[in-house]
CSV table of C-alpha atoms in Angstrom, one decimal:
chain,number,residue,atom,x,y,z
A,1,MET,CA,0.0,0.0,0.0
A,2,THR,CA,1.2,3.5,-0.8
A,3,LYS,CA,1.7,5.9,2.0
A,4,ALA,CA,-0.1,9.2,2.3
A,5,ILE,CA,1.9,12.1,0.9
A,6,LYS,CA,1.8,15.6,2.4
A,7,LEU,CA,2.5,18.1,-0.4
A,8,LEU,CA,4.4,20.8,1.6
A,9,THR,CA,6.6,18.3,3.4
A,10,ALA,CA,7.3,16.3,0.2
A,11,LEU,CA,8.5,19.4,-1.6
A,12,PRO,CA,12.2,20.2,-1.3
A,13,PRO,CA,12.8,23.4,0.8
A,14,PRO,CA,13.7,25.7,-2.2
A,15,GLN,CA,10.5,24.7,-4.1
A,16,ARG,CA,8.4,24.8,-1.0
A,17,GLN,CA,9.5,28.3,-0.3
A,18,ARG,CA,8.8,29.4,-3.9
A,19,LEU,CA,5.3,27.8,-3.8
A,20,MET,CA,4.5,29.4,-0.4
A,21,THR,CA,5.0,32.9,-1.8
A,22,LEU,CA,1.7,32.3,-3.5
A,23,ALA,CA,-0.1,30.9,-0.4
A,24,ARG,CA,-3.1,32.8,1.1
A,25,GLU,CA,-4.5,31.7,4.5
A,26,VAL,CA,-8.2,30.9,4.4
A,27,SER,CA,-10.7,29.3,6.7
A,28,PHE,CA,-14.0,27.5,6.3
A,29,PRO,CA,-16.6,27.0,9.0
A,30,GLU,CA,-17.9,23.5,9.9
A,31,ASP,CA,-20.3,22.2,7.2
A,32,ALA,CA,-19.2,24.8,4.6
A,33,ARG,CA,-19.3,23.5,1.0
A,34,ILE,CA,-15.8,24.3,-0.4
A,35,PHE,CA,-16.6,23.2,-3.9
A,36,GLU,CA,-19.0,21.1,-6.0
A,37,ALA,CA,-18.3,18.4,-8.6
A,38,GLY,CA,-18.4,20.0,-12.0
A,39,GLY,CA,-17.4,23.4,-10.8
A,40,THR,CA,-14.4,25.3,-12.2
A,41,ALA,CA,-11.2,24.0,-10.6
A,42,ASP,CA,-9.1,27.2,-10.4
A,43,ARG,CA,-7.4,26.7,-7.0
A,44,PHE,CA,-6.3,24.2,-4.5
A,45,TRP,CA,-5.6,24.1,-0.8
A,46,VAL,CA,-3.3,22.5,1.7
A,47,ILE,CA,-5.2,21.8,4.9
A,48,ARG,CA,-3.5,23.3,8.0
A,49,SER,CA,-6.1,22.1,10.6
A,50,GLY,CA,-9.5,20.6,10.6
A,51,ALA,CA,-11.1,17.9,8.4
A,52,VAL,CA,-12.6,17.9,5.0
A,53,SER,CA,-14.7,15.2,3.4
A,54,LEU,CA,-14.6,14.5,-0.4
A,55,ASP,CA,-17.9,13.3,-1.7
A,56,GLN,CA,-19.7,12.1,-4.8
A,57,GLN,CA,-23.4,12.8,-5.6
A,58,VAL,CA,-25.1,9.4,-5.6
A,59,ASN,CA,-28.6,10.7,-6.5
A,60,SER,CA,-30.5,14.0,-6.0
A,61,LEU,CA,-30.7,13.4,-2.2
A,62,GLN,CA,-27.6,11.5,-1.3
A,63,ARG,CA,-23.8,12.1,-1.3
A,64,ALA,CA,-21.3,9.4,-0.6
A,65,THR,CA,-18.1,10.2,1.2
A,66,VAL,CA,-15.1,8.9,-0.8
A,67,ALA,CA,-12.3,10.3,1.3
A,68,SER,CA,-11.5,12.2,4.5
A,69,LEU,CA,-8.7,14.7,4.5
A,70,GLY,CA,-6.8,16.4,7.4
A,71,ALA,CA,-3.8,18.4,8.3
A,72,GLY,CA,-1.1,18.5,5.6
A,73,ASP,CA,-3.4,17.0,2.9
A,74,LEU,CA,-3.8,18.4,-0.5
A,75,LEU,CA,-7.4,19.4,-1.3
A,76,GLY,CA,-8.0,19.6,-5.0
A,77,TRP,CA,-6.0,18.3,-7.9
A,78,SER,CA,-8.4,18.9,-10.8
A,79,TRP,CA,-6.8,22.3,-11.4
A,80,LEU,CA,-3.9,20.5,-12.9
A,81,PHE,CA,-5.8,18.5,-15.6
A,82,PRO,CA,-8.2,19.5,-18.4
A,83,PRO,CA,-11.1,20.2,-18.4
A,84,TYR,CA,-10.2,21.9,-15.0
A,85,THR,CA,-13.5,20.9,-13.3
A,86,TRP,CA,-13.9,19.3,-9.9
A,87,ASP,CA,-14.4,15.6,-10.0
A,88,PHE,CA,-15.8,15.5,-6.4
A,89,GLY,CA,-17.4,17.9,-4.0
A,90,ALA,CA,-15.8,18.9,-0.7
A,91,GLN,CA,-17.2,19.9,2.6
A,92,ALA,CA,-15.6,21.1,5.8
A,93,PHE,CA,-16.3,18.4,8.4
A,94,SER,CA,-15.0,20.7,11.2
A,95,PRO,CA,-13.7,24.2,11.2
A,96,VAL,CA,-10.8,24.2,8.6
A,97,ARG,CA,-7.8,26.4,8.2
A,98,ALA,CA,-5.8,26.1,5.0
A,99,TYR,CA,-3.4,27.6,2.6
A,100,GLU,CA,-5.1,28.5,-0.7
A,101,PHE,CA,-3.3,28.6,-4.0
A,102,ASP,CA,-4.5,30.2,-7.2
A,103,ALA,CA,-4.0,27.6,-9.9
A,104,ALA,CA,-3.1,30.0,-12.7
A,105,ALA,CA,-0.4,31.6,-10.6
A,106,VAL,CA,1.0,28.2,-9.6
A,107,LEU,CA,1.1,27.1,-13.2
A,108,ARG,CA,2.9,30.3,-14.2
A,109,LEU,CA,5.5,29.6,-11.4
A,110,CYS,CA,5.9,26.1,-12.7
A,111,GLU,CA,6.7,27.4,-16.2
A,112,GLU,CA,9.3,29.8,-14.7
A,113,ASP,CA,10.7,27.0,-12.6
A,114,PRO,CA,10.5,23.7,-14.5
A,115,GLN,CA,12.1,21.8,-11.5
A,116,LEU,CA,9.3,23.0,-9.3
A,117,GLY,CA,6.8,21.9,-11.9
A,118,LEU,CA,8.2,18.4,-12.3
A,119,VAL,CA,8.4,17.9,-8.5
A,120,LEU,CA,4.9,19.2,-8.0
A,121,VAL,CA,3.4,17.0,-10.7
A,122,ARG,CA,5.2,13.9,-9.3
A,123,ILE,CA,3.9,14.7,-5.8
A,124,VAL,CA,0.3,15.2,-7.0
A,125,ALA,CA,0.6,11.9,-8.9
A,126,GLU,CA,1.6,10.1,-5.7
A,127,VAL,CA,-1.3,11.7,-3.8
A,128,LEU,CA,-3.6,10.5,-6.6
A,129,ALA,CA,-2.2,7.0,-6.5
A,130,HIS,CA,-2.6,6.8,-2.7
A,131,ARG,CA,-6.2,8.0,-2.9
A,132,LEU,CA,-7.0,5.6,-5.7
A,133,GLU,CA,-5.7,2.7,-3.6
A,134,MET,CA,-7.7,3.9,-0.6
A,135,THR,CA,-10.9,4.2,-2.7
A,136,ARG,CA,-10.3,0.7,-4.1
A,137,GLY,CA,-10.1,-0.6,-0.6
A,138,LYS,CA,-13.3,1.1,0.4
A,139,LEU,CA,-15.1,-0.3,-2.7
A,140,MET,CA,-13.9,-3.8,-1.9
A,141,GLU,CA,-15.1,-3.5,1.7
A,142,GLN,CA,-18.5,-2.3,0.5
A,143,TYR,CA,-18.7,-5.1,-2.0
A,144,THR,CA,-17.9,-7.7,0.6
A,145,LEU,CA,-20.5,-6.3,3.0
A,146,HIS,CA,-23.1,-6.2,0.3
A,147,ARG,CA,-22.3,-9.8,-0.8
A,148,ARG,CA,-22.6,-11.0,2.8
A,149,GLY,CA,-25.9,-9.2,3.2
A,150,SER,CA,-27.3,-10.9,0.1
A,151,LEU,CA,-26.5,-14.5,1.1
């Protein structure tokens, strides 16, 4: 199993310092919707404190939580890939403090500093691999529970 990657601690210090020049401190109250699936992905966050749940709309009345994120976790990766729309929704599970990054500014910085761009893309890929593995595990768990219930 892959291990959880924390974006800011995984970045080498010089790249982390360059990225942090673009950080803006923000906060979200408990239960705040941070973004909705299908919305424009023009920013991302690194959670400083609190918890965020990523969810998928199951039907018009129900959302399913697909991941829970906490301190140090990257919130939002859709800003890096066309069509630049959120694949999931996100909601603050508790009061949240985070660093917010404007995607366009980060992409410009990555063009100016290709080393930063390469390292950032690799870290985001590791985050995605870990989350995919975790989601696969949850799906298998749900499948097993469902199969047991239908016997």
